[in-house]
Every structure is written in C-alpha cells, then in structure tokens.
PDB file of C-alpha atoms in Angstrom:
ATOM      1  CA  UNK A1445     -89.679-232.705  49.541  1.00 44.00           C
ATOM      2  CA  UNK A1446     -87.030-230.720  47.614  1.00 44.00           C
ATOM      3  CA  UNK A1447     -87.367-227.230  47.585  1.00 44.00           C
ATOM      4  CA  UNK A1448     -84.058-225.858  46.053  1.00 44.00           C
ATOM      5  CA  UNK A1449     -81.896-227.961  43.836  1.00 44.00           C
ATOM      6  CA  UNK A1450     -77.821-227.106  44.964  1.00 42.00           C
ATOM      7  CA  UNK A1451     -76.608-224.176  43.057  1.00 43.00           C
ATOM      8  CA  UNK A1452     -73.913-224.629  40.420  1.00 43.00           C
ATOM      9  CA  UNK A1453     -71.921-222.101  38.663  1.00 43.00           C
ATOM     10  CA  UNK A1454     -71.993-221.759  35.144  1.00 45.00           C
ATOM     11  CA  UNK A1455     -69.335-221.088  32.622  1.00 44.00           C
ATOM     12  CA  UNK A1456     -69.436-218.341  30.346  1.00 46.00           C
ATOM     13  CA  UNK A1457     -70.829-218.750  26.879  1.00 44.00           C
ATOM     14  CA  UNK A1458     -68.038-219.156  24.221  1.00 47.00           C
ATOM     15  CA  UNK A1459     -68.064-219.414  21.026  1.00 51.00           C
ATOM     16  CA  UNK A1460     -68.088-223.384  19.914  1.00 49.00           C
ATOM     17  CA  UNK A1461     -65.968-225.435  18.057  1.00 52.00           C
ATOM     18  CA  UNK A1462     -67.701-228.052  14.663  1.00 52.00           C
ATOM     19  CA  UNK A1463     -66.867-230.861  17.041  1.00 51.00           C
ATOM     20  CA  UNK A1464     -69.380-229.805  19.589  1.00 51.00           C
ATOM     21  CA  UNK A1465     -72.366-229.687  17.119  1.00 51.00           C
ATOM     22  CA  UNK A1466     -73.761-233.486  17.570  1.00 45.00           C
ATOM     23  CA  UNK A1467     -73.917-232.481  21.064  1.00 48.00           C
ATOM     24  CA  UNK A1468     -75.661-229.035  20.256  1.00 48.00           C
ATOM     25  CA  UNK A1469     -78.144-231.644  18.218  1.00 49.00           C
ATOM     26  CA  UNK A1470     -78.283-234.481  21.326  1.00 47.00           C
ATOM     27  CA  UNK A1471     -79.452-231.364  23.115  1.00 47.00           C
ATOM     28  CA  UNK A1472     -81.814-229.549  20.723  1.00 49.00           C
ATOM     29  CA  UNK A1473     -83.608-232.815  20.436  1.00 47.00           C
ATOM     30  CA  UNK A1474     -84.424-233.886  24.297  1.00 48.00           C
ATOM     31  CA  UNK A1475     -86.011-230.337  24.528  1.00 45.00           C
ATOM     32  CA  UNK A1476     -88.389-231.305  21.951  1.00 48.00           C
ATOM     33  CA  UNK A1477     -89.122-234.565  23.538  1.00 43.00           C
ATOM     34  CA  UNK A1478     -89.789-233.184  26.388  1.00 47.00           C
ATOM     35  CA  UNK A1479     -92.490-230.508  24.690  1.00 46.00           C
ATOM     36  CA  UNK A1480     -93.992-232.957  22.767  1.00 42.00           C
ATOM     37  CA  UNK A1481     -94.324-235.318  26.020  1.00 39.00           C
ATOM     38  CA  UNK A1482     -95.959-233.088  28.322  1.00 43.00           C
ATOM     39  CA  UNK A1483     -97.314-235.499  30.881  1.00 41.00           C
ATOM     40  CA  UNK A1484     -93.083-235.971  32.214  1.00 39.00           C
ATOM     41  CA  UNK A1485     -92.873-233.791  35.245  1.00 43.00           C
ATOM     42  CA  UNK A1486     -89.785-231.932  35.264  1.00 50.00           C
ATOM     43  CA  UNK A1487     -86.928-230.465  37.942  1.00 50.00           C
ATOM     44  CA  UNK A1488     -88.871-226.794  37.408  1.00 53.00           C
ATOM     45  CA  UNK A1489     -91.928-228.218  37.977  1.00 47.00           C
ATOM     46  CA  UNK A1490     -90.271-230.183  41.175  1.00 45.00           C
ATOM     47  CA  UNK A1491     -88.842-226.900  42.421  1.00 44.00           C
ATOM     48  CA  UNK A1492     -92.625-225.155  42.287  1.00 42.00           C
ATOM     49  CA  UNK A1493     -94.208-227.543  44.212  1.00 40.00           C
ATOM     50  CA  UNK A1494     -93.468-225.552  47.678  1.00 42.00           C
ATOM     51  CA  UNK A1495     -95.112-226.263  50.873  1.00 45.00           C
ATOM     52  CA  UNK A1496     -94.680-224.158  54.197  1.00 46.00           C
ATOM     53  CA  UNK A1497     -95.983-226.982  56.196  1.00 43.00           C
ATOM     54  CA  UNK A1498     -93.174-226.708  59.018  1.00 48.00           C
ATOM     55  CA  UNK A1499     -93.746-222.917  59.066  1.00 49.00           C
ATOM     56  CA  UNK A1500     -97.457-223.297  59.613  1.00 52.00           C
ATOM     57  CA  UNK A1501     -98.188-226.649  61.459  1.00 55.00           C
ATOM     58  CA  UNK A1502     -98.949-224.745  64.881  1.00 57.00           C
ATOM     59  CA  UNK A1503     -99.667-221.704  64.059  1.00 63.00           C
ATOM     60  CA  UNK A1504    -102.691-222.621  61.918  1.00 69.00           C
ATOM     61  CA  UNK A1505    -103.198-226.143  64.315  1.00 75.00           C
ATOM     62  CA  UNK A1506    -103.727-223.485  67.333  1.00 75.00           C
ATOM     63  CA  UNK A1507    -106.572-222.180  65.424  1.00 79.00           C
ATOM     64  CA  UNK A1508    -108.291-225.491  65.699  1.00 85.00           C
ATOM     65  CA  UNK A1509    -110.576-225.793  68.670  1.00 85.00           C
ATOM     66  CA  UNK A1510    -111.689-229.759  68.410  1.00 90.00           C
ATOM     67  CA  UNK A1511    -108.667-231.747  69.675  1.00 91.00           C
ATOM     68  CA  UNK A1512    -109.522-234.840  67.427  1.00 93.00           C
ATOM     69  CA  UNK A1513    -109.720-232.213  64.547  1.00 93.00           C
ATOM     70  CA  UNK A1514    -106.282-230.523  65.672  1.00 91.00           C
ATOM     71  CA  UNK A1515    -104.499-234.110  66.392  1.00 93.00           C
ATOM     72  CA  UNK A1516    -105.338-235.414  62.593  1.00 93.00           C
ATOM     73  CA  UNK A1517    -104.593-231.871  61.045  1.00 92.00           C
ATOM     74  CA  UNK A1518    -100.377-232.447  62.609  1.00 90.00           C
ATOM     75  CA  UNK A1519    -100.533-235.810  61.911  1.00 92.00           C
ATOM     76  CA  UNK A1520    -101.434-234.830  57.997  1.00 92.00           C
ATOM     77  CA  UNK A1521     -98.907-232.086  58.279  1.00 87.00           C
ATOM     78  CA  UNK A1522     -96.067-234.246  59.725  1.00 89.00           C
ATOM     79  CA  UNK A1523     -96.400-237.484  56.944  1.00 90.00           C
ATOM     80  CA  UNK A1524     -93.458-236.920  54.336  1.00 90.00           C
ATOM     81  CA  UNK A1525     -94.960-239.829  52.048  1.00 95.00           C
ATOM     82  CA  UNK A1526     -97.222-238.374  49.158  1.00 95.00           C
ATOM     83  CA  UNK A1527     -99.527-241.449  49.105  1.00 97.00           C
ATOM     84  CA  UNK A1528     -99.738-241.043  52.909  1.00 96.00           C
ATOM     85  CA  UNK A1529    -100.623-237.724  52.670  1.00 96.00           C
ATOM     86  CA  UNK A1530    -103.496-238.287  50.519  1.00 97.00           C
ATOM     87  CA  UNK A1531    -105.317-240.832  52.609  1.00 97.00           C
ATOM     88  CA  UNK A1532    -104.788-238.431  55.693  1.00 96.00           C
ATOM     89  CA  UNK A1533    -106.487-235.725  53.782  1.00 96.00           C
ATOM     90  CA  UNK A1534    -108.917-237.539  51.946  1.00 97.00           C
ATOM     91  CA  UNK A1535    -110.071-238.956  55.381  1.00 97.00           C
ATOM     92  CA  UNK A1536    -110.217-235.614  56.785  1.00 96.00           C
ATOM     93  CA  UNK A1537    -112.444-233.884  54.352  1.00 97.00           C
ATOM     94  CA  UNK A1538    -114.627-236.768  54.821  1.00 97.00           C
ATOM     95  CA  UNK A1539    -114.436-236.479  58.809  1.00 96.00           C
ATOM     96  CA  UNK A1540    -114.418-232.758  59.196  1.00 96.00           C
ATOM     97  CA  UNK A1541    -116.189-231.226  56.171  1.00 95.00           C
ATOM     98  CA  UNK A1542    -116.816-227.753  57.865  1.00 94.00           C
ATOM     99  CA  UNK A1543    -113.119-227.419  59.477  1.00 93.00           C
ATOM    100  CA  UNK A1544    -111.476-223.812  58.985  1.00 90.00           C
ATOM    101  CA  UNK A1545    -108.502-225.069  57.341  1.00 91.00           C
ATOM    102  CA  UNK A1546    -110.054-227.042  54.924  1.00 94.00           C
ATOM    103  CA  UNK A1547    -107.814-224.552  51.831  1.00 93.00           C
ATOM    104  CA  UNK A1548    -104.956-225.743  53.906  1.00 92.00           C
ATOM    105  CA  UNK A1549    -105.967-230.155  53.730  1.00 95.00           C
ATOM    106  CA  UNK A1550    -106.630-229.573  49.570  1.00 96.00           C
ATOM    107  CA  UNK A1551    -103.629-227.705  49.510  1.00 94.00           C
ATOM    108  CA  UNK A1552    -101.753-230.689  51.203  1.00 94.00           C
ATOM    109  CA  UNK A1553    -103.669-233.284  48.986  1.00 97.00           C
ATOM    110  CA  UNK A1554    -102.662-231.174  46.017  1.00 97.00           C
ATOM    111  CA  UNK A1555     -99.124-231.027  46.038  1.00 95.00           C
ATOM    112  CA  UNK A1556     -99.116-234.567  47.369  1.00 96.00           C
ATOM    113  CA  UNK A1557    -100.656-235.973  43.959  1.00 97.00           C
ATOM    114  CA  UNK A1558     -98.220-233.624  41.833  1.00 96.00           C
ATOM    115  CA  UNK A1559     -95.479-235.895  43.316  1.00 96.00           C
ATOM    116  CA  UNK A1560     -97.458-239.408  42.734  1.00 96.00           C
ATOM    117  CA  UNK A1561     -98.175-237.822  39.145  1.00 95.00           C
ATOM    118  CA  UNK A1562    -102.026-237.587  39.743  1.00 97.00           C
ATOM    119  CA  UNK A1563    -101.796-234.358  37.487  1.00 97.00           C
ATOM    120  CA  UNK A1564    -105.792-234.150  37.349  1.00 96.00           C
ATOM    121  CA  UNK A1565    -106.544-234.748  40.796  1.00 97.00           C
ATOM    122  CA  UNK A1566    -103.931-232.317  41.860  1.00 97.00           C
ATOM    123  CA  UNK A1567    -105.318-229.633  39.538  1.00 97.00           C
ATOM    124  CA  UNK A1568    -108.981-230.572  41.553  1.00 97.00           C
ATOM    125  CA  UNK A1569    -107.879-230.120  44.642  1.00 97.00           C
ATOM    126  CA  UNK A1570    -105.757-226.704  43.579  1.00 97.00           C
ATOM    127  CA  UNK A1571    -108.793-225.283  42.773  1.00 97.00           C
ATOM    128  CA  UNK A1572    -110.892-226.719  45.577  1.00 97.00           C
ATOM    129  CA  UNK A1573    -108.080-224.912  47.818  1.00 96.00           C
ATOM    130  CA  UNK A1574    -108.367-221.679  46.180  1.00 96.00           C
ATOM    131  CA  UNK A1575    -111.882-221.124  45.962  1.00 96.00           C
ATOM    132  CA  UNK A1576    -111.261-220.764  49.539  1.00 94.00           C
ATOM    133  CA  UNK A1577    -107.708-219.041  49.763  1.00 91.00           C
ATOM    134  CA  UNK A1578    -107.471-217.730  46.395  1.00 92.00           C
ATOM    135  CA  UNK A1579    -104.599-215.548  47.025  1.00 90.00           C
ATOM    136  CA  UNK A1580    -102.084-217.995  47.729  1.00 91.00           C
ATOM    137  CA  UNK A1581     -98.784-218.538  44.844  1.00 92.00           C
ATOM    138  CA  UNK A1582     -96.977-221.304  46.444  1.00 91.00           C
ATOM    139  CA  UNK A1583    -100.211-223.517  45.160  1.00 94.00           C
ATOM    140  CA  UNK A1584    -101.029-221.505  42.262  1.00 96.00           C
ATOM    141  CA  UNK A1585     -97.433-221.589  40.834  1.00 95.00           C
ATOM    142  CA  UNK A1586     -97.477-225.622  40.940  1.00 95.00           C
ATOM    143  CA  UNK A1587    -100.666-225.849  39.614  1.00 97.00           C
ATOM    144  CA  UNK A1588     -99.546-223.406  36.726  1.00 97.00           C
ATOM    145  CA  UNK A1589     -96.600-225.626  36.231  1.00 95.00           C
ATOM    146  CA  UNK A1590     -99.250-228.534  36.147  1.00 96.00           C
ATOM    147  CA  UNK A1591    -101.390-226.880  33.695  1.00 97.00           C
ATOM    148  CA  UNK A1592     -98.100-226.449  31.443  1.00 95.00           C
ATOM    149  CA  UNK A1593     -97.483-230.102  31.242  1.00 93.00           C
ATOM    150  CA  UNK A1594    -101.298-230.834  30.231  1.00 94.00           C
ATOM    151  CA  UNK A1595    -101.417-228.719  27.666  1.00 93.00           C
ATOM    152  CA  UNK A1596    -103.754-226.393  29.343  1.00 96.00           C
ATOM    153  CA  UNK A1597    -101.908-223.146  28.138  1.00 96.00           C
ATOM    154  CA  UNK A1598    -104.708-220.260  28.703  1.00 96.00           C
ATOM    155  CA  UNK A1599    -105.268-221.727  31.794  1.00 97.00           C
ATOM    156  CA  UNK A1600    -101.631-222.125  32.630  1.00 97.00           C
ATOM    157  CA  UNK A1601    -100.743-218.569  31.807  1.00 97.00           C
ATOM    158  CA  UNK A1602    -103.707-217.193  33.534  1.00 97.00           C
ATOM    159  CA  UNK A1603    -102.436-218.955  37.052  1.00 97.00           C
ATOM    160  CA  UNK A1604     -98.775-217.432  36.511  1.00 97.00           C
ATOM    161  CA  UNK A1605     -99.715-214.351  35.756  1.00 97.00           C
ATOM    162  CA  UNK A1606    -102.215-214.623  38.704  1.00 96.00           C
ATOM    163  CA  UNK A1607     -99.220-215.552  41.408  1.00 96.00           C
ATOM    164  CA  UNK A1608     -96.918-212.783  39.508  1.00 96.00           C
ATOM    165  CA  UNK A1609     -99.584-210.057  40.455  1.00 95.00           C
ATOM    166  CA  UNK A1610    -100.132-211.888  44.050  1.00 94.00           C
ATOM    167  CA  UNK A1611     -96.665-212.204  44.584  1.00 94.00           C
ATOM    168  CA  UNK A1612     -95.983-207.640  43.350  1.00 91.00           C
ATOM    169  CA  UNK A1613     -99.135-206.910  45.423  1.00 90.00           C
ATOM    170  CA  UNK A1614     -98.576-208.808  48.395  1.00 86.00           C
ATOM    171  CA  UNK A1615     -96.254-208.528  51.217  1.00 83.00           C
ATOM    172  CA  UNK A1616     -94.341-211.303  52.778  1.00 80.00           C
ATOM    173  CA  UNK A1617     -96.763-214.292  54.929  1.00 74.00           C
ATOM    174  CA  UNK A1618     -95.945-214.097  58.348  1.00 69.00           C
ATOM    175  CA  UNK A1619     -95.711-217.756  58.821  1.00 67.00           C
ATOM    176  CA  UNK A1620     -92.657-216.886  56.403  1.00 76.00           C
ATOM    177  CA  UNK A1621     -88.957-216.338  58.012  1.00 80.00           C
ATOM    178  CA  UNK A1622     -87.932-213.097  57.031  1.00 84.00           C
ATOM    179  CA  UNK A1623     -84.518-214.060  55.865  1.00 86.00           C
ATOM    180  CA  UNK A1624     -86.000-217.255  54.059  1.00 86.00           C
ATOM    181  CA  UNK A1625     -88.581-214.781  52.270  1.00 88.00           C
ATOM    182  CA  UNK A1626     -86.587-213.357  49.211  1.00 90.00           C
ATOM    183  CA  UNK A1627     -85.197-216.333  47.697  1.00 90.00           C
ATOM    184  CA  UNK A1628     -88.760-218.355  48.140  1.00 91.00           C
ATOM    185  CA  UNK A1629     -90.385-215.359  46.286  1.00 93.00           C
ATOM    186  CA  UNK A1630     -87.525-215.652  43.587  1.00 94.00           C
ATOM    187  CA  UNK A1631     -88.090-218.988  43.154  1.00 94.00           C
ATOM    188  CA  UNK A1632     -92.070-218.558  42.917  1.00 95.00           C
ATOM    189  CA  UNK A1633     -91.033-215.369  40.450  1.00 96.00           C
ATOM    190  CA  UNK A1634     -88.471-217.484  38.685  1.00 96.00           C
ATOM    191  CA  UNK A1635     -91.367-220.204  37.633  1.00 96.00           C
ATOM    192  CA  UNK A1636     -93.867-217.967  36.916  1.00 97.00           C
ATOM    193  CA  UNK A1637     -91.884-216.663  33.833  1.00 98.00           C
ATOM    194  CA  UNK A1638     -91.060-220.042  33.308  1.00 97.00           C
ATOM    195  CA  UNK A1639     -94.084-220.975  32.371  1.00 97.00           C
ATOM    196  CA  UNK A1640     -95.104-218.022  30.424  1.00 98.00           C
ATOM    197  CA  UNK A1641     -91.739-218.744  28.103  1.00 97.00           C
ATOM    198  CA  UNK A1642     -92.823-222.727  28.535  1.00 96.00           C
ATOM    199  CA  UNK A1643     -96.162-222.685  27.082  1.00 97.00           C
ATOM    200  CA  UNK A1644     -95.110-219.032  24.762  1.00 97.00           C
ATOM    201  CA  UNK A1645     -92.736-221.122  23.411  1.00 96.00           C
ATOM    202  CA  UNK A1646     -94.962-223.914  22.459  1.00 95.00           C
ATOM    203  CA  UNK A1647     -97.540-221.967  21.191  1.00 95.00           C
ATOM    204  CA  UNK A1648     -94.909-220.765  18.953  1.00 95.00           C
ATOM    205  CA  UNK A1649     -94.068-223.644  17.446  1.00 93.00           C
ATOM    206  CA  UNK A1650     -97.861-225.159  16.697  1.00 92.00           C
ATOM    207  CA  UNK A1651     -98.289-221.512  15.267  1.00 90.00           C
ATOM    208  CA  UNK A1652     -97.479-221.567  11.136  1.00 86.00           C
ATOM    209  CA  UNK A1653     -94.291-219.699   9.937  1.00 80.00           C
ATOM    210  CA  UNK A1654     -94.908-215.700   9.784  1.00 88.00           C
ATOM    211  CA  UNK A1655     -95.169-213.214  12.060  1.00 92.00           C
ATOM    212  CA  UNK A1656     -97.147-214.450  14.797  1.00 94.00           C
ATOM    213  CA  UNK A1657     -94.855-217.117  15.075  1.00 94.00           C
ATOM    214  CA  UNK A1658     -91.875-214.728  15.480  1.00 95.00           C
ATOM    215  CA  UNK A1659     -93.639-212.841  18.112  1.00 96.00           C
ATOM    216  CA  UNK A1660     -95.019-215.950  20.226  1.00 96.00           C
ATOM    217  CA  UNK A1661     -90.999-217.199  19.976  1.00 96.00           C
ATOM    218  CA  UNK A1662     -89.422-213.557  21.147  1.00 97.00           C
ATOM    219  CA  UNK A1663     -91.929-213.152  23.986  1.00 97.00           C
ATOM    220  CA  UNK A1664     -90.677-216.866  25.114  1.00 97.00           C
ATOM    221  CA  UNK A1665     -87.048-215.245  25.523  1.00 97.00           C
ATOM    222  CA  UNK A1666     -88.345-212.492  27.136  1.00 98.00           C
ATOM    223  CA  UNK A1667     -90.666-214.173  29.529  1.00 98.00           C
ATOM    224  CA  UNK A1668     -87.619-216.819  30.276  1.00 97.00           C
ATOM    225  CA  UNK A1669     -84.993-214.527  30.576  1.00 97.00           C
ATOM    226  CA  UNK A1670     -86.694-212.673  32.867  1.00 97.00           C
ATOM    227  CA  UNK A1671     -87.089-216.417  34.615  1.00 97.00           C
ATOM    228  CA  UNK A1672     -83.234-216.255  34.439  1.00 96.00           C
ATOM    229  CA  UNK A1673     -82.633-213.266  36.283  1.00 96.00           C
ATOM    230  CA  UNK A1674     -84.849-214.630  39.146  1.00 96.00           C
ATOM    231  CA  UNK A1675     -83.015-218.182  38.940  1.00 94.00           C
ATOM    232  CA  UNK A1676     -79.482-217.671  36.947  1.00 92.00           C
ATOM    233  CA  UNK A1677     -78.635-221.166  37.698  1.00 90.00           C
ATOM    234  CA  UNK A1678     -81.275-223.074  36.490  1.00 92.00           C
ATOM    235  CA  UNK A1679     -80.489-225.423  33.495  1.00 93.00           C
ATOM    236  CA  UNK A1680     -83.601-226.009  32.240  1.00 94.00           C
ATOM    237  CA  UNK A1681     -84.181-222.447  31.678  1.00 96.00           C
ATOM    238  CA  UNK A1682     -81.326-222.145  29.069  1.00 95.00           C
ATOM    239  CA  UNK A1683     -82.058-225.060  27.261  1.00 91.00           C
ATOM    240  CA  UNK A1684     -85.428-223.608  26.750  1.00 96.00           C
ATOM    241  CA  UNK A1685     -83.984-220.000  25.466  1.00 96.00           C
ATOM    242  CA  UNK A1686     -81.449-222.563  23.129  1.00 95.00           C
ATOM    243  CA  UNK A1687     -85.057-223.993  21.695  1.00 95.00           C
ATOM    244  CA  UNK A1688     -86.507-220.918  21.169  1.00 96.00           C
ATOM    245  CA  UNK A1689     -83.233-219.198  19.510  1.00 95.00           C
ATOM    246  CA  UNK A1690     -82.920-221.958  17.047  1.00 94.00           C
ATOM    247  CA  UNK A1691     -86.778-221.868  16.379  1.00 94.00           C
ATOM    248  CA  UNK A1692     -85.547-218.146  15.368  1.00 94.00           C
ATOM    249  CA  UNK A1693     -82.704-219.143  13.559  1.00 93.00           C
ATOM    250  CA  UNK A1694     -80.122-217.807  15.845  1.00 95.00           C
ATOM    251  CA  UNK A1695     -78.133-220.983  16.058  1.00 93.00           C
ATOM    252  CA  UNK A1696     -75.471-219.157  17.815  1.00 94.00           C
ATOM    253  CA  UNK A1697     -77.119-218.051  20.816  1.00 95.00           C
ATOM    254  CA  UNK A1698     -79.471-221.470  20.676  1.00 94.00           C
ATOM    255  CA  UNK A1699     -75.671-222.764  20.764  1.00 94.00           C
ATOM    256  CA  UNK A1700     -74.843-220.637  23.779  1.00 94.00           C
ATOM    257  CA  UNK A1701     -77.841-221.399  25.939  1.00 94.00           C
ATOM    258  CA  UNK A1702     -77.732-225.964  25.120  1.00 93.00           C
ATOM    259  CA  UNK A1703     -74.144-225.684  25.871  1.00 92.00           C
ATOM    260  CA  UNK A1704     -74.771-223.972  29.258  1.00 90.00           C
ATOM    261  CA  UNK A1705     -77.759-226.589  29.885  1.00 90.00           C
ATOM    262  CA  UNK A1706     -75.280-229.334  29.236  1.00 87.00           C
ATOM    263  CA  UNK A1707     -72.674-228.416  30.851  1.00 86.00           C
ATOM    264  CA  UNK A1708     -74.657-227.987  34.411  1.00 78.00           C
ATOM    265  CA  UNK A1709     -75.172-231.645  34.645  1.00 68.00           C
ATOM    266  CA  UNK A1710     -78.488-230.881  35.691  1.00 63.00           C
ATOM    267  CA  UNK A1711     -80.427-233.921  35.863  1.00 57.00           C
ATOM    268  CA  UNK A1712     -83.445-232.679  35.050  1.00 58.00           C
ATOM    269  CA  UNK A1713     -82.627-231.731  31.401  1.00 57.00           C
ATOM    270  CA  UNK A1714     -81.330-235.597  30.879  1.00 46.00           C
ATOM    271  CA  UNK A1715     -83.145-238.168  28.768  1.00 40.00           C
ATOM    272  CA  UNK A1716     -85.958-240.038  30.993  1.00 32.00           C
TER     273      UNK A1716
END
C-alpha cells in the first residue's frame, strides 16, 4: 500500500499568458467532475488510508495468548492483497469473536475495502473499530476521507475534526518510529484540513449566491491552505484552492493554484 506519493517541486506562480486559458478551463472543469462524482476515490484519499501493520504485527501478536488466535492474527497482518485481507478478517471475527484485538481485525478489514472501493462496508467496519479504540486518526482520517466522497459532510467534518483534536492532544504511538513520527502526523494533519476545505467547499457551492456562500468558500481556502502548509506538494490541494478562488471570482489566484496542479503531473488530478 502507498503511503507517500514521491515529492515534486513546484514552480512558482506567475502571472499567465491568454494562451494558457483553455488549459486554466481543461482544469477548472475535471475539479468539478470530480465534486460532482463523489464515489471516484482520489490520490488524497489514497494517501489517508495509513496502516502501521509492520510497526505493530508483534508487538500487539505478543499480546495474544491462544497460538491458533496469534498464528491467524500475522497471517492477516502479513497479506498485501485487499480482497485477501478481508476473508482473513472476516473469518477471524467469526472464529475469535471475544479476541483483544478485535479494533485492530476491523481496522484491517476497513482500510482493506477502501482499496476494493467497498466505501460502505469500510465506513462499518471504521466504526465497529472505534467503538473499541476510538482514539485512533490513522482510521478516522480515511474514514473522514470516505465520508467526503459519499456525501456524508457533517459526518465527514465531525471525524476530521475528531483526528485534528486526537492528533494536538495526543503524543506520538509507541509502535511509531520516532523519526518516522512527524511526517506521518503531517500527512494525517495535511488530510484532515483537506477534508474540511473538500466538503467546505462543496457546501459552498450547493449554498445560493450571498453571504453564506462567500463564507462557506473563504473557510475552504483557509481550511486547505492550512492542508498546504502540512503537505506543500500536494496537487490536488491547489487545484481545490483554484476551484474555490474562481467560485470567488478571483480568477487570478484560481489561475495560480490550476496552473500549479497541472504542472505537477500528478496523476491523481487527471481525467479517470
């Protein structure tokens, strides 16, 4: 599973010549498609979907006293294929209903059915996981994500705001590496305010013309900017900003921001 997409360095926003505005267009127009379209899973959503399985295979296996229990708990840990995954866990929930790491097997099954695109299953087993771990943002930032792309956007703003406070409050897991700890909680930071300026953003534009519009649209810069300042390099994240700027009128930063998105060549902002 892919964790961090390969950073790339961004050129500086310049002012644009007339030749580059059916591209500014091209570009305005896939970010609409992909807010009207919510049930495409996107590279931001990809990048949220974090598992420390490595990190705590044996630590939380040596917790496990029943060998049969602790032999299908690495087994479930060590399967890379989503579909795989799913069987292993569904099989042992159904085996071992009272095991101690059953937050850690829906957790698994979770993030496994994100990747398949089981959006409504995943969202299940989220929340069957965090009844009984509910303090845990590397599922509840996914599942926010998730939320985002069903249109659930109380509930999706709820869940990022609940891993923003989580991740503030909380220091770093000790199944964590200490050197590997800021830039996972960046990333986790960096998609919570995505999805505030995500679903902000759309609520802007269902809202009529007037002032709650305006404000809905200005809180979606500020929630994604501060996304950007967790994760400068992420594409999607300025094409966003562009969408909300020309929503504003402000076609010269909404210029700014599509340009930068194009010019990453991040796949993630291309036409499916």
């Amino acid at each position: 599973m892919q964790v961090f997409r390969p950073m790339t360095v961004r050129p500086q926003a310049r002012r644009l010549p007339k030749q580059l505005l059916p591209v500014i267009l091209i570009i305005a127009a896939m970010a609409f498609l992909n807010l009207l379209f919510p049930s495409l899973i996107s590279g931001q959503d990809s990048d949220a979907v974090i598992t420390e399985a490595g990190r705590r295979l044996f630590t939380v296996a040596d917790e496990i006293t029943n060998k049969d229990e602790r032999e299908a708990f690495i087994e479930l840990y060590r399967k890379k294929d989503p579909e795989q995954q799913v069987k292993l866990a569904e099989t042992f929930l159904a085996s071992y209903p009272d095991s101690r790491v059953l937050a850690q097997i829906y957790e698994v099954a979770s993030k496994a059915e994100i990747q398949l695109g089981h959006y409504q299953k995943a969202l299940e087993y989220a929340k069957q996981s965090l009844q009984l771990y509910p303090e845990n943002p590397s599922l509840i930032v996914p599942m926010a994500n998730v939320q985002a792309k069903l249109g659930l956007t109380d509930e999706a703003q709820k869940s990022a705001r609940n891993a923003l406070e989580y991740l503030q409050r909380f220091a770093r897991p000790q199944v964590i590496p200490v050197k590997q700890w800021p830039r996972l909680r960046d990333q986790l930071m960096a998609s919570c305010y995505f999805v505030l300026g995500r679903t902000q953003l759309l609520q802007g534009l269902n809202s009529p013309s007037g002032a709650e519009r305006t404000q809905l649209l200005k809180q979606s810069l500020d929630s994604l900017a501060k996304a950007e300042a967790f994760n400068p390099e992420d594409a999607e994240i300025s094409y966003l900003k562009g969408l909300s700027y020309l929503s504003l009128g402000r076609s010269s930063n909404a210029a700014a921001n599509f340009t930068r998105a194009y010019e990453s060549n991040d796949s993630s902002i291309s036409p499916r």
